[in-house]
Tab-separated table of C-alpha atoms and ligand atoms in Angstrom:
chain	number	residue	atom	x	y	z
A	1	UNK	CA	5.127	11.863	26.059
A	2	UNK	CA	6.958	14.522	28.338
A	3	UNK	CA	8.912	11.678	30.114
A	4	UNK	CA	10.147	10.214	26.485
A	5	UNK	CA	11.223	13.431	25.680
A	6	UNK	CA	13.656	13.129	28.324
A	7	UNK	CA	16.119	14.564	30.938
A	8	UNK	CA	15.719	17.976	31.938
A	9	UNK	CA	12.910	19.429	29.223
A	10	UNK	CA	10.227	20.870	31.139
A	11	UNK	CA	7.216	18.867	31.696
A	12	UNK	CA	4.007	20.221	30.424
A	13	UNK	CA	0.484	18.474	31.120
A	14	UNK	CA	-1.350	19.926	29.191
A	15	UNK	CA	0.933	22.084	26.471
A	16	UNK	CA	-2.089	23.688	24.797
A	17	UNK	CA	-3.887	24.832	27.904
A	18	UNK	CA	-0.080	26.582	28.859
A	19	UNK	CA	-0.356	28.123	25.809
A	20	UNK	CA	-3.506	29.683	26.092
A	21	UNK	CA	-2.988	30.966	29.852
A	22	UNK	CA	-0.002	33.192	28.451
A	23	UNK	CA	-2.031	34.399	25.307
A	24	UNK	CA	-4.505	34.871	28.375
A	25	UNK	CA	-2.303	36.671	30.495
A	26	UNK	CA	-0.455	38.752	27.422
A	27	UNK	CA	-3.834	39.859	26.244
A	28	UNK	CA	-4.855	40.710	29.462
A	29	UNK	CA	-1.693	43.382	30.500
A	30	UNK	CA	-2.440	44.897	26.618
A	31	UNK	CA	-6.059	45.220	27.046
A	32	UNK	CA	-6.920	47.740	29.370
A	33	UNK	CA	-4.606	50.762	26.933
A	34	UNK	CA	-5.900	48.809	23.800
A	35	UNK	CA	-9.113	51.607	23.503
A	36	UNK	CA	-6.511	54.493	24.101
A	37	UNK	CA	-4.063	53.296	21.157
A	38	UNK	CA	-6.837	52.488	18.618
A	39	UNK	CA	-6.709	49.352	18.173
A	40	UNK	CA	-9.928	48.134	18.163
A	41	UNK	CA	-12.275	48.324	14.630
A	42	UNK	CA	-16.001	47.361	14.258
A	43	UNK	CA	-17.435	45.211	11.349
A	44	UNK	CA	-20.926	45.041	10.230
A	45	UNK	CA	-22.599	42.287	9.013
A	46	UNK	CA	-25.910	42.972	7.063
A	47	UNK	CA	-29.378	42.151	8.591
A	48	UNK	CA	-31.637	41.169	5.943
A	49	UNK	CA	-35.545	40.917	5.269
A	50	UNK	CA	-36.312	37.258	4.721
A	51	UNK	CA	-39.920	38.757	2.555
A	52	UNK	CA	-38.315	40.854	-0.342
A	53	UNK	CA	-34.079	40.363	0.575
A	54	UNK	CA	-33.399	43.583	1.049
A	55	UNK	CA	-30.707	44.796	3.391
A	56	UNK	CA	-32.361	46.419	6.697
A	57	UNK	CA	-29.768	47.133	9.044
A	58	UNK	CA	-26.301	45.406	10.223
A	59	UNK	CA	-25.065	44.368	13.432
A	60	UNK	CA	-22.013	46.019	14.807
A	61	UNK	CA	-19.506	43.427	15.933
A	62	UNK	CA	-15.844	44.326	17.657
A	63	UNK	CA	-12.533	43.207	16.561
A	64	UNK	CA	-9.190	44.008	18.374
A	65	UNK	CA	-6.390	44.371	16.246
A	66	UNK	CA	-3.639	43.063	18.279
A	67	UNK	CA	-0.091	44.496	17.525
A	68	UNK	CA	1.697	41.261	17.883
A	69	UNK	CA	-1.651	38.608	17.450
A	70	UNK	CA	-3.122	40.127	14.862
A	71	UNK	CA	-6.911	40.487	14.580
A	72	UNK	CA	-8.782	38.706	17.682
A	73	UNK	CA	-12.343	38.287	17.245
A	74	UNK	CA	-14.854	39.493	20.632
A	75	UNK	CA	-14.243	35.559	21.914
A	76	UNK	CA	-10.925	35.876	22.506
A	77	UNK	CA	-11.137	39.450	24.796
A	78	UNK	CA	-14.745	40.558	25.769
A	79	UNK	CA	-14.540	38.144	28.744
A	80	UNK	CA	-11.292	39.345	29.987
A	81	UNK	CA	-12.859	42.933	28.693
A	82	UNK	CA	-15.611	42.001	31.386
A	83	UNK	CA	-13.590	40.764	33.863
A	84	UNK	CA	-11.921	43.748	34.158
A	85	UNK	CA	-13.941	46.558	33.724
A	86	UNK	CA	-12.836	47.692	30.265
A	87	UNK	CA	-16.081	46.593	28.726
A	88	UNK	CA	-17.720	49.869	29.950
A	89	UNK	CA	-15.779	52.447	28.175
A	90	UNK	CA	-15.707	49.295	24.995
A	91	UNK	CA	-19.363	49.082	24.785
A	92	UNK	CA	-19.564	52.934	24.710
A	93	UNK	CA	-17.030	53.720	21.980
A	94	UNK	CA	-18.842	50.863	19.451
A	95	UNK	CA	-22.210	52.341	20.482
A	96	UNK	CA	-20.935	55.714	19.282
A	97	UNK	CA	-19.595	54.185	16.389
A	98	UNK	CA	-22.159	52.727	15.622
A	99	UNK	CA	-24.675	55.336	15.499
A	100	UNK	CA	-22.087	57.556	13.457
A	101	UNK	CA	-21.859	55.050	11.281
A	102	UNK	CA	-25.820	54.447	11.065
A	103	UNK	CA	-25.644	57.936	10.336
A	104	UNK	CA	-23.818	57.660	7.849
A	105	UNK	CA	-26.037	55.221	6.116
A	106	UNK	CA	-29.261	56.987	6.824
A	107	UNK	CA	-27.599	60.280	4.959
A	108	UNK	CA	-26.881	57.987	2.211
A	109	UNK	CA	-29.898	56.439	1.516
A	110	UNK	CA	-31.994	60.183	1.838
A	111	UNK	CA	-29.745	61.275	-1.119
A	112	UNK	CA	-31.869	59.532	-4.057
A	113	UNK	CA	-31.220	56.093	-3.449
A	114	UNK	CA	-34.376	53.779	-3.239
A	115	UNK	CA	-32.842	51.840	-0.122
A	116	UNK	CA	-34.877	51.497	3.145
A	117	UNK	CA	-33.152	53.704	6.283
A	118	UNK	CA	-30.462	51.266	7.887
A	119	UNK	CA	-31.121	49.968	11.177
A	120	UNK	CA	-27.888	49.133	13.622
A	121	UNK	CA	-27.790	46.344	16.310
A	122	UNK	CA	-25.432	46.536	18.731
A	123	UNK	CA	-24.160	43.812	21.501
A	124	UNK	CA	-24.775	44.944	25.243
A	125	UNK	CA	-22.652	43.182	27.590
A	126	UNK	CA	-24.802	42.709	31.211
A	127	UNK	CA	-21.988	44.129	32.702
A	128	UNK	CA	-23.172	47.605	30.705
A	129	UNK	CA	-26.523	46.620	32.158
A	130	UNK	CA	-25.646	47.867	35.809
A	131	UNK	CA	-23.515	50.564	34.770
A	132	UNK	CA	-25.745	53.567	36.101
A	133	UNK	CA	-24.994	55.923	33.165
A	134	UNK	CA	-26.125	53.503	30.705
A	135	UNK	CA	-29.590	54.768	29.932
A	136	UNK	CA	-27.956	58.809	29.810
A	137	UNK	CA	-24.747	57.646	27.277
A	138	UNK	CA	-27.290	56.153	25.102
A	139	UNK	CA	-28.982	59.183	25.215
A	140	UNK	CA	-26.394	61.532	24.272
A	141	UNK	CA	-24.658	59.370	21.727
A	142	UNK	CA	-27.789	59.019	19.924
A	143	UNK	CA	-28.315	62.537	19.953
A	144	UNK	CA	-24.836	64.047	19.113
A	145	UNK	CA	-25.237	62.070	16.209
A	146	UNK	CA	-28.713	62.884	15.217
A	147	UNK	CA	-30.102	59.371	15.446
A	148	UNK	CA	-33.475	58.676	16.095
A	149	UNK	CA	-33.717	56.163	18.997
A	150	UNK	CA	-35.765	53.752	16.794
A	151	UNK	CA	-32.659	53.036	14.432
A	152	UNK	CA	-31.110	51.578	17.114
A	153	UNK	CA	-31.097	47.889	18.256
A	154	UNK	CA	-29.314	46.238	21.616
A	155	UNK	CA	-28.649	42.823	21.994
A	156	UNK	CA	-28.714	41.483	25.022
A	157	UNK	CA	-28.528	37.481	25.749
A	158	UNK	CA	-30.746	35.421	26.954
A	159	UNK	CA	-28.765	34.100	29.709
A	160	UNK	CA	-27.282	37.762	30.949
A	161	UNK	CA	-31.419	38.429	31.544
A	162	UNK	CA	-32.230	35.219	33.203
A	163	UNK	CA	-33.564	35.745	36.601
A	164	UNK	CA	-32.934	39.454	36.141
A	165	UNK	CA	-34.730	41.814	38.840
A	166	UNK	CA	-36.482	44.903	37.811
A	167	UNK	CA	-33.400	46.637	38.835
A	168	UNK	CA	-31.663	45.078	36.057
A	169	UNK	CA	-34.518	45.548	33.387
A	170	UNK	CA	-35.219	49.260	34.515
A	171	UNK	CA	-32.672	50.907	32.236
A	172	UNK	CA	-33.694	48.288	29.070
A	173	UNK	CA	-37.500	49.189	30.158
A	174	UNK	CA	-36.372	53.061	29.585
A	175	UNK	CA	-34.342	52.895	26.649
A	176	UNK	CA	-37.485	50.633	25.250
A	177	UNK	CA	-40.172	53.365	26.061
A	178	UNK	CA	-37.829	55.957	24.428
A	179	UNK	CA	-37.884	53.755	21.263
A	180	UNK	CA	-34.974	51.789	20.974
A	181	UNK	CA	-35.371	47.376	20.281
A	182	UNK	CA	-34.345	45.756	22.620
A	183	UNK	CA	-33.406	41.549	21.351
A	184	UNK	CA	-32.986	38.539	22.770
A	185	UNK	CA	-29.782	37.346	21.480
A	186	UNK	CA	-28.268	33.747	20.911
A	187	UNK	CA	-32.420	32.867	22.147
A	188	UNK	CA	-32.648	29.040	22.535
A	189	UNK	CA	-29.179	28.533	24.338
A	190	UNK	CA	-30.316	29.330	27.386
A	191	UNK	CA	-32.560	27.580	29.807
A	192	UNK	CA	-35.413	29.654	27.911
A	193	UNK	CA	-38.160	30.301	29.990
A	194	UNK	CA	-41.172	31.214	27.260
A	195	UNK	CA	-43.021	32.844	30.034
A	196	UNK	CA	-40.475	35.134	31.440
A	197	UNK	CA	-40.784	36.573	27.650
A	198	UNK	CA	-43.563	38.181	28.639
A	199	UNK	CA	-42.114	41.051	31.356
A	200	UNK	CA	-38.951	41.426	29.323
A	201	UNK	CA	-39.369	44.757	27.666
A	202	UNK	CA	-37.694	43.213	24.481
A	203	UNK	CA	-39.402	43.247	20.931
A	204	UNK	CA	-37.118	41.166	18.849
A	205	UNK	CA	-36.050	37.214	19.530
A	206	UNK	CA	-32.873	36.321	17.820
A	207	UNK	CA	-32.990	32.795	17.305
A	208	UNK	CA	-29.845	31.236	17.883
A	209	UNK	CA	-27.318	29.253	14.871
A	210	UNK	CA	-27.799	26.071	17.051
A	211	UNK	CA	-31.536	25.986	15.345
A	212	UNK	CA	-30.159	26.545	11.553
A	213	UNK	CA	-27.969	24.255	11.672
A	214	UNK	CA	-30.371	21.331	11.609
A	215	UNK	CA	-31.963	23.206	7.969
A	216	UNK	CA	-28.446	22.723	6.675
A	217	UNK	CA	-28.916	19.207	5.260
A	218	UNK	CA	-31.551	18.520	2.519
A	219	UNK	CA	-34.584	17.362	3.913
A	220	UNK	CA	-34.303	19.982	7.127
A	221	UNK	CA	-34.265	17.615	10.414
A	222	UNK	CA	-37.995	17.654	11.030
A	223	UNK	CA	-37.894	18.271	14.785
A	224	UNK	CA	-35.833	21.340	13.868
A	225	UNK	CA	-38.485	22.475	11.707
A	226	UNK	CA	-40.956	21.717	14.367
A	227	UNK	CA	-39.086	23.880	17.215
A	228	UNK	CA	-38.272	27.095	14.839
A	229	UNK	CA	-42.315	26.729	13.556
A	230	UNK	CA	-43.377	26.904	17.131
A	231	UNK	CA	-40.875	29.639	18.373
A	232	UNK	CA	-41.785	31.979	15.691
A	233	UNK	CA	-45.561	31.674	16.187
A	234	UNK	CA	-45.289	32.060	19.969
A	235	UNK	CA	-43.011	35.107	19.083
A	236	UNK	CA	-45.288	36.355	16.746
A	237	UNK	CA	-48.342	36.163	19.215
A	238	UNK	CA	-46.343	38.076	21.589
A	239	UNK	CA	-45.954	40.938	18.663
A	240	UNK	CA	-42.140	39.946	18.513
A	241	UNK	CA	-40.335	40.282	15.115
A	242	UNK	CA	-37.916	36.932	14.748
A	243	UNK	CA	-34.271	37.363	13.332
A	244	UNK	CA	-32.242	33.972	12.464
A	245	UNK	CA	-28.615	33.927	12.802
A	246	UNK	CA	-26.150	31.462	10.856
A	247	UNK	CA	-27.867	31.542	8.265
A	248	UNK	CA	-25.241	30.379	5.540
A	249	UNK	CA	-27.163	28.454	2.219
A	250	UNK	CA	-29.915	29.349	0.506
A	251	UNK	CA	-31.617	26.436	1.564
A	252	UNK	CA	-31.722	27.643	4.888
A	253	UNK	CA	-33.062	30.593	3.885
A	254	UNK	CA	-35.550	29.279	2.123
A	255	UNK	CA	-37.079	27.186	4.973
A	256	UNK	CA	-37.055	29.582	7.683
A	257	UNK	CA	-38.679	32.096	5.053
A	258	UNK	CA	-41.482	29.233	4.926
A	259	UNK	CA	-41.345	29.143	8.591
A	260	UNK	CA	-42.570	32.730	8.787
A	261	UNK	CA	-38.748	34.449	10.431
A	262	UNK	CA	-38.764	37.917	9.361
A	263	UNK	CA	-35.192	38.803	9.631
A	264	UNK	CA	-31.748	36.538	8.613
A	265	UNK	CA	-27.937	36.591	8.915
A	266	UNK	CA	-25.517	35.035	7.994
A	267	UNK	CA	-22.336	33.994	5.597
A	268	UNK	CA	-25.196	33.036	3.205
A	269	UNK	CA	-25.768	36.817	2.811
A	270	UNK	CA	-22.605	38.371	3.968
A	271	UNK	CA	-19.817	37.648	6.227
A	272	UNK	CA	-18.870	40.586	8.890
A	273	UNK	CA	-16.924	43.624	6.783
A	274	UNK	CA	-16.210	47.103	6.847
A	275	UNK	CA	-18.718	49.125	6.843
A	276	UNK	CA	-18.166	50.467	2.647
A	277	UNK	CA	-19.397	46.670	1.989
A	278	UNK	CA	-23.077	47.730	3.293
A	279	UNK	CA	-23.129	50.823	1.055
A	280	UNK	CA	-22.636	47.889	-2.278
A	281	UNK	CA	-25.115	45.825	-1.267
A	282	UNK	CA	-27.849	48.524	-0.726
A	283	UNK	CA	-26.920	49.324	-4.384
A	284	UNK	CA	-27.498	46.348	-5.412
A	285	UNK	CA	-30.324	45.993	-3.933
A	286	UNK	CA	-31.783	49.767	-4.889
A	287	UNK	CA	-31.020	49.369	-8.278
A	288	UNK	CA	-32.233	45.679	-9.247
B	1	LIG	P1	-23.466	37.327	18.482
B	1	LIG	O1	-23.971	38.641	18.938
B	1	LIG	O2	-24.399	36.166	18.576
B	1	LIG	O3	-22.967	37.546	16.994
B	1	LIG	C1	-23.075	36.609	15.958
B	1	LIG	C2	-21.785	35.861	15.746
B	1	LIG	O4	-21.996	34.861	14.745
B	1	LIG	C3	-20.638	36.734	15.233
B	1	LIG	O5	-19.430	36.203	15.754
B	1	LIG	C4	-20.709	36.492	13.726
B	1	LIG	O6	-19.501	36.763	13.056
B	1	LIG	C5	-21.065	35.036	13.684
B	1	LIG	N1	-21.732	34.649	12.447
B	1	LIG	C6	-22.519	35.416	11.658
B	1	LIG	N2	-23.027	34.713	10.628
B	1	LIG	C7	-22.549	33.458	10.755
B	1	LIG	C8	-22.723	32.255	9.967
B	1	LIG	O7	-23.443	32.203	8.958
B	1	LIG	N3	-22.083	31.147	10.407
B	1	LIG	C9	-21.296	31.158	11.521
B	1	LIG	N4	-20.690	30.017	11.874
B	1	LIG	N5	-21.112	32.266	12.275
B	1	LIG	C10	-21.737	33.410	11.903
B	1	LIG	P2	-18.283	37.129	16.355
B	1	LIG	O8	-18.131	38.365	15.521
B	1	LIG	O9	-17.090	36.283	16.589
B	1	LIG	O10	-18.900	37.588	17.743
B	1	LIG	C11	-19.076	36.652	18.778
B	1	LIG	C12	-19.853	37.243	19.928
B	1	LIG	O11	-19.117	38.293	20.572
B	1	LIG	C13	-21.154	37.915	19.502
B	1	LIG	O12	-22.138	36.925	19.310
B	1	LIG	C14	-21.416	38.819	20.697
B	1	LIG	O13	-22.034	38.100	21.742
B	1	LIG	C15	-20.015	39.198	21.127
B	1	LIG	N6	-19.721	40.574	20.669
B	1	LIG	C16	-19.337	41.030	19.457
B	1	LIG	N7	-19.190	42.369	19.447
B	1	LIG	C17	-19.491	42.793	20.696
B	1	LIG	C18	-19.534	44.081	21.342
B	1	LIG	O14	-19.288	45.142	20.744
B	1	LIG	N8	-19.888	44.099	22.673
B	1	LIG	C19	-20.202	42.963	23.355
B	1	LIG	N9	-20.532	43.058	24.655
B	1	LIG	N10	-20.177	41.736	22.793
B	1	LIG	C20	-19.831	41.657	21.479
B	2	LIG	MG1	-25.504	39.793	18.740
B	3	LIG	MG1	-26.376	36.253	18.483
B	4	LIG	MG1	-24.939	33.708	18.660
């Protein structure tokens, strides 16, 4: 194709790969003074209670809005975020607002509304995971803002725990003991070892979209059914409480409610938003 186009043009192997090493690189020189200039914003998308529907929490996930990309969802920068160190100072700025926000929330529903105290989950990078003031920022944030360490929820994948040394679990093992939930995230993507559950200090499994998916369809894809059924009751004989992500028809909802998951998310609920679009749906839900 390059050699039809000719002469002198410049030959490109692979034009779409080119592209996306200088949207690489540009990103890359912008991030590190993206936290200083503001530009990143945090949406929340609603965790709900697959018993009685009722909005329980949200997790917290990042945005960067780019001055000449636009908005760039965590894909497209935590890597390079990691890769570079920025992810440090990141994580700490959503934690903290975060917990201002879950603040926020909790205030809200103490003033005579009839909606349950909202929980927030945020991401944890494992890069955060050796950071040595970890377990003391948490601490403070949580604090400063008047949170009780039991509103709070880290995510932390699978994979980023695999093989991890007690080194790596101490600060998760401290943060657990002072109250905070610790879950499994994206749980089923990884080379999941059901027995290592058992000395992570973790008491939530989020199942990953990769097991919804197969509910999509009308009948379910039995197997599917088979693998979620036994998940959950091996979670649930461990005394771990099982969210679902990707959760995005009501069918799906339906069946893993059958299955016995206690917690969903997804588009079927609500897509990610700004953080006024959790204060409408505990309405709705407090008032009918
Ligand atoms: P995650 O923690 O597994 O978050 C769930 C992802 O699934 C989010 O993508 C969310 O928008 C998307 N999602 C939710 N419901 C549905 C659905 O029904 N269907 C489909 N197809 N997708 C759904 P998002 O926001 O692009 O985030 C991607 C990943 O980036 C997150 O995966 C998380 O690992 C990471 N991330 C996000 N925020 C942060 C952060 O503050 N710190 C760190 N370290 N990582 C973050
Ligand atoms: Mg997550
Ligand atoms: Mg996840
Ligand atoms: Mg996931």
């Amino acid at each position: 194709r390059a050699k039809s186009a000719g002469g002198n043009r410049f030959e490109l192997a692979d034009p779409e790969a080119d592209a996306r090493t200088i949207t690489r690189h540009g990103l890359t020189t912008a991030l590190p003074t993206a936290l200083d200039r503001g530009e990143f914003f945090i949406e929340y998308q609603p965790l709900v209670h697959l018993g009685d529907g009722s909005v329980r929490g949200a997790e917290a996930l990042v945005r960067w809005l780019h001055p000449q990309h636009g908005v760039l969802g965590p894909d497209r920068f935590i890597p390079l975020a990691e890769h570079t160190g920025l992810i440090v100072p990141l994580g700490r700025w959503v934690l903290e607002q975060s917990v201002r926000q879950a603040r926020e929330w909790r205030e809200m529903c103490g003033a005579g509304r009839a909606c349950a105290p909202l929980r927030i989950n945020v991401n944890l990078s494992p890069c955060q995971l050796t950071d040595p003031g970890l377990v003391r920022d948490t601490v403070e944030i949580l604090e400063r803002a008047g949170v009780e360490p039991d509103a709070l929820c880290l995510e932390v994948t699978e994979s980023a725990l695999i093989g991890a040394d007690d080194d790596l679990l101490k600060p998760l093992r401290r943060l657990a003991d002072m109250g905070v939930d610790i879950a499994l995230d994206d749980f089923g993507t990884g080379y999941s070892n059901l027995a290592n559950l058992r000395r992570l200090p973790v008491s939530i499994l989020k199942l990953d979209r990769s097991f919804t998916r197969g509910m999509q369809q009308f009948p379910a894809d039995p197997v599917d059914l088979k693998i979620v059924e036994g998940i959950v009751s091996l979670a649930h004989s461990l005394d771990l409480a099982v969210t679902v992500e990707g959760v995005e028809t009501g069918a799906q909802a339906e069946q893993l409610k059958v299955l016995g998951c206690d917690t969903a998310q997804g588009w079927y609920y609500a897509r990610p938003g700004p953080p006024e679009r959790l204060h409408e749906l505990t309405l709705v839900d407090a008032t009918g």
